[in-house]
Tab-separated table of C-alpha atoms in Angstrom:
chain	number	residue	atom	x	y	z
A	160	UNK	CA	-7.551	-39.499	42.746
A	161	UNK	CA	-4.227	-39.945	43.241
A	162	UNK	CA	-0.984	-38.141	42.292
A	163	UNK	CA	2.611	-39.966	42.449
A	164	UNK	CA	4.526	-37.469	42.476
A	165	UNK	CA	7.398	-35.006	44.135
A	166	UNK	CA	6.347	-31.549	45.036
A	167	UNK	CA	9.821	-30.160	43.607
A	168	UNK	CA	8.905	-31.610	40.394
A	169	UNK	CA	7.969	-29.304	37.398
A	170	UNK	CA	5.590	-31.669	35.863
A	171	UNK	CA	4.300	-32.406	39.429
A	172	UNK	CA	3.213	-29.392	39.471
A	173	UNK	CA	1.891	-28.488	36.283
A	174	UNK	CA	-0.570	-31.271	38.096
A	175	UNK	CA	-1.328	-29.730	41.029
A	176	UNK	CA	-1.823	-26.432	39.443
A	177	UNK	CA	-5.009	-27.750	37.581
A	178	UNK	CA	-6.331	-29.963	40.610
A	179	UNK	CA	-6.398	-26.043	42.493
A	180	UNK	CA	-7.625	-24.456	39.489
A	181	UNK	CA	-10.843	-27.012	39.494
A	182	UNK	CA	-10.644	-26.972	43.270
A	183	UNK	CA	-10.462	-30.258	44.001
A	184	UNK	CA	-7.742	-32.391	46.028
A	185	UNK	CA	-6.012	-35.752	45.380
A	186	UNK	CA	-4.510	-38.143	47.536
A	187	UNK	CA	-0.911	-37.352	47.205
A	188	UNK	CA	2.358	-40.065	47.510
A	189	UNK	CA	5.250	-38.769	47.268
A	190	UNK	CA	8.324	-40.101	45.308
A	191	UNK	CA	11.773	-39.497	46.896
A	192	UNK	CA	13.714	-38.950	43.922
A	193	UNK	CA	16.895	-37.983	45.896
A	194	UNK	CA	16.717	-41.880	47.081
A	195	UNK	CA	15.625	-43.098	43.428
A	196	UNK	CA	12.402	-44.071	44.354
A	197	UNK	CA	11.132	-43.099	40.874
A	198	UNK	CA	13.247	-46.043	39.321
A	199	UNK	CA	11.388	-48.793	41.979
A	200	UNK	CA	9.656	-51.329	40.802
A	201	UNK	CA	6.503	-50.654	42.092
A	202	UNK	CA	6.855	-47.204	40.961
A	203	UNK	CA	7.991	-47.841	37.042
A	204	UNK	CA	4.567	-50.183	36.679
A	205	UNK	CA	2.811	-46.740	36.832
A	206	UNK	CA	5.295	-44.757	34.944
A	207	UNK	CA	7.462	-47.032	32.576
A	208	UNK	CA	9.978	-43.926	32.047
A	209	UNK	CA	10.857	-44.114	35.804
A	210	UNK	CA	10.241	-40.374	36.294
A	211	UNK	CA	6.942	-38.091	37.877
A	212	UNK	CA	4.056	-37.999	37.997
A	213	UNK	CA	1.937	-40.771	37.668
A	214	UNK	CA	-2.253	-40.093	38.338
A	215	UNK	CA	-4.547	-42.520	39.498
A	216	UNK	CA	-8.102	-41.798	38.438
A	217	UNK	CA	-11.459	-42.529	41.171
A	218	UNK	CA	-12.116	-45.885	39.408
A	219	UNK	CA	-8.318	-46.791	39.421
A	220	UNK	CA	-7.682	-45.750	35.606
A	221	UNK	CA	-4.029	-45.102	35.535
A	222	UNK	CA	-1.992	-42.378	33.333
A	223	UNK	CA	1.246	-40.463	33.221
A	224	UNK	CA	3.020	-37.752	31.713
A	225	UNK	CA	1.838	-34.389	33.090
A	226	UNK	CA	0.618	-32.764	29.547
A	227	UNK	CA	-2.040	-35.570	28.859
A	228	UNK	CA	-2.542	-35.743	32.826
A	229	UNK	CA	-3.725	-31.905	32.615
A	230	UNK	CA	-5.476	-32.286	29.719
A	231	UNK	CA	-7.841	-35.098	31.134
A	232	UNK	CA	-7.676	-33.035	34.417
A	233	UNK	CA	-9.587	-30.039	32.669
A	234	UNK	CA	-11.630	-31.818	30.015
A	235	UNK	CA	-13.211	-34.169	33.246
A	236	UNK	CA	-13.389	-32.015	36.637
A	237	UNK	CA	-16.108	-29.945	36.775
A	238	UNK	CA	-15.069	-25.851	36.785
A	239	UNK	CA	-14.076	-23.101	34.648
A	240	UNK	CA	-12.202	-24.813	31.715
A	241	UNK	CA	-8.496	-24.206	31.064
A	242	UNK	CA	-9.183	-24.987	27.214
A	243	UNK	CA	-10.214	-22.648	24.986
A	244	UNK	CA	-13.212	-23.408	22.789
A	245	UNK	CA	-12.379	-20.822	20.375
A	246	UNK	CA	-10.360	-22.681	17.398
A	247	UNK	CA	-8.023	-19.803	17.141
A	248	UNK	CA	-7.232	-19.392	20.868
A	249	UNK	CA	-7.291	-23.213	21.279
A	250	UNK	CA	-4.659	-23.683	18.300
A	251	UNK	CA	-2.602	-20.605	20.303
A	252	UNK	CA	-2.357	-22.781	23.481
A	253	UNK	CA	-1.340	-25.554	21.626
A	254	UNK	CA	1.237	-23.596	20.144
A	255	UNK	CA	2.310	-22.178	23.208
A	256	UNK	CA	2.830	-25.607	24.975
A	257	UNK	CA	4.722	-27.206	22.122
A	258	UNK	CA	7.213	-24.003	22.103
A	259	UNK	CA	7.605	-24.674	26.307
A	260	UNK	CA	8.341	-28.383	25.629
A	261	UNK	CA	10.339	-28.082	22.506
A	262	UNK	CA	12.207	-24.906	22.855
A	263	UNK	CA	11.944	-23.270	26.464
A	264	UNK	CA	11.974	-26.213	29.518
A	265	UNK	CA	15.334	-28.133	27.964
A	266	UNK	CA	17.335	-24.831	27.984
A	267	UNK	CA	15.692	-23.888	30.864
A	268	UNK	CA	16.371	-26.858	32.748
A	269	UNK	CA	20.011	-26.679	31.799
A	270	UNK	CA	20.374	-23.486	34.046
A	271	UNK	CA	18.161	-24.516	37.038
A	272	UNK	CA	19.892	-28.275	37.503
A	273	UNK	CA	23.374	-26.450	37.292
A	274	UNK	CA	22.174	-24.057	40.274
A	275	UNK	CA	20.564	-26.435	42.389
A	276	UNK	CA	23.193	-29.246	41.946
A	277	UNK	CA	25.668	-26.673	43.179
A	278	UNK	CA	27.885	-27.668	39.859
A	279	UNK	CA	27.375	-24.350	38.291
A	280	UNK	CA	29.372	-25.340	35.039
A	281	UNK	CA	29.139	-21.581	33.825
A	282	UNK	CA	29.485	-22.742	30.103
A	283	UNK	CA	26.194	-24.980	30.534
A	284	UNK	CA	24.604	-22.372	32.058
A	285	UNK	CA	25.374	-20.332	29.328
A	286	UNK	CA	24.346	-22.661	26.816
A	287	UNK	CA	20.856	-22.686	28.607
A	288	UNK	CA	20.837	-18.844	28.578
A	289	UNK	CA	21.290	-18.540	24.981
A	290	UNK	CA	18.594	-21.264	24.485
A	291	UNK	CA	15.796	-19.543	26.302
A	292	UNK	CA	16.485	-16.083	24.555
A	293	UNK	CA	14.188	-17.126	21.929
A	294	UNK	CA	11.296	-18.516	23.216
A	295	UNK	CA	10.964	-15.545	25.401
A	296	UNK	CA	11.306	-13.018	22.528
A	297	UNK	CA	8.268	-15.224	20.973
A	298	UNK	CA	6.597	-15.162	23.864
A	299	UNK	CA	7.193	-11.531	24.504
A	300	UNK	CA	5.945	-10.297	20.976
A	301	UNK	CA	2.494	-12.352	21.444
A	302	UNK	CA	2.234	-11.020	25.262
A	303	UNK	CA	2.383	-7.351	23.563
A	304	UNK	CA	-1.173	-8.025	22.023
A	305	UNK	CA	-2.981	-10.128	24.903
A	306	UNK	CA	-2.790	-10.613	28.718
A	307	UNK	CA	-2.130	-14.493	28.349
A	308	UNK	CA	-0.503	-17.013	26.053
A	309	UNK	CA	-3.751	-17.701	24.134
A	310	UNK	CA	-5.313	-14.527	24.332
A	311	UNK	CA	-7.644	-13.000	26.972
A	312	UNK	CA	-7.767	-15.959	29.501
A	313	UNK	CA	-5.636	-18.127	31.245
A	314	UNK	CA	-5.126	-21.959	30.149
A	315	UNK	CA	-3.300	-25.019	30.194
A	316	UNK	CA	-0.475	-22.865	28.277
A	317	UNK	CA	0.316	-20.833	31.586
A	318	UNK	CA	0.153	-23.883	32.964
A	319	UNK	CA	3.108	-26.073	31.740
A	320	UNK	CA	5.187	-22.692	31.414
A	321	UNK	CA	5.026	-21.772	34.958
A	322	UNK	CA	7.191	-24.153	36.705
A	323	UNK	CA	9.866	-23.491	35.191
A	324	UNK	CA	9.812	-19.715	34.671
A	325	UNK	CA	9.417	-19.884	38.311
A	326	UNK	CA	12.755	-22.004	39.007
A	327	UNK	CA	14.347	-19.389	36.698
A	328	UNK	CA	13.304	-16.700	39.118
A	329	UNK	CA	14.455	-18.552	42.324
A	330	UNK	CA	17.683	-19.586	40.568
A	331	UNK	CA	18.460	-15.448	39.647
A	332	UNK	CA	17.849	-15.089	36.435
A	333	UNK	CA	15.958	-12.173	36.905
A	334	UNK	CA	17.987	-10.250	35.229
A	335	UNK	CA	17.819	-11.862	31.717
A	336	UNK	CA	14.065	-12.534	32.023
A	337	UNK	CA	13.560	-9.015	32.863
A	338	UNK	CA	14.532	-7.554	29.745
A	339	UNK	CA	11.313	-9.021	28.380
A	340	UNK	CA	8.747	-6.252	29.711
A	341	UNK	CA	5.963	-7.578	28.317
A	342	UNK	CA	6.675	-11.774	30.048
A	343	UNK	CA	8.025	-10.248	33.081
A	344	UNK	CA	3.854	-8.757	33.631
A	345	UNK	CA	2.194	-11.944	32.302
A	346	UNK	CA	4.747	-13.660	34.890
A	347	UNK	CA	3.436	-11.337	37.667
A	348	UNK	CA	-0.080	-12.375	36.514
A	349	UNK	CA	0.327	-16.336	36.623
A	350	UNK	CA	2.913	-16.322	40.010
A	351	UNK	CA	0.081	-14.608	42.010
A	352	UNK	CA	-2.598	-16.917	40.741
A	353	UNK	CA	-3.519	-18.841	44.019
A	354	UNK	CA	-3.653	-22.087	41.929
A	355	UNK	CA	-0.103	-21.924	41.018
A	356	UNK	CA	0.788	-20.211	45.009
A	357	UNK	CA	-0.891	-23.747	46.369
A	358	UNK	CA	1.129	-26.043	44.012
A	359	UNK	CA	4.765	-24.462	44.714
A	360	UNK	CA	3.410	-24.723	48.423
A	361	UNK	CA	3.435	-20.728	49.272
């Protein structure tokens, strides 16, 4: 298996987390985002939108989009499944993956990129902070009743939320996130999971 990605990329980290959960390694090709290698003809042939990651199976099947890749890996690799078999738990997993994609990661990355690039446009940061509040309120209410987003088990929903949460914490947003006690307890469980630590190089 081959992963074409970047270790700092949130979407690459999702794929690396699932591989670590399954106890598997993949050949890693670093795509240097600062040099624009993601826009090179060679990489665009793998990922037509010129972003990371792309993934290649042992027999040469190529795919892209991190959420598709992690679903594929979970379905095809042996080990504990990260997708619930119970229909309601499965629905919750998909629901909270959709919440992350539709309502959380966009505003979260507004904050992260302002801090990461050093542009520090405080108006943009404020928009990002306002944008993440409702999703955090929603998952805080869910996590008051259960340890993980889909119920009692760690699932692909945690995998998709984790990279954004990690970057928000790294960029100094503990004060905002700390207002949501159930989210903080959940994040402690997720951040200390060996697979996530491995994915982010800790």
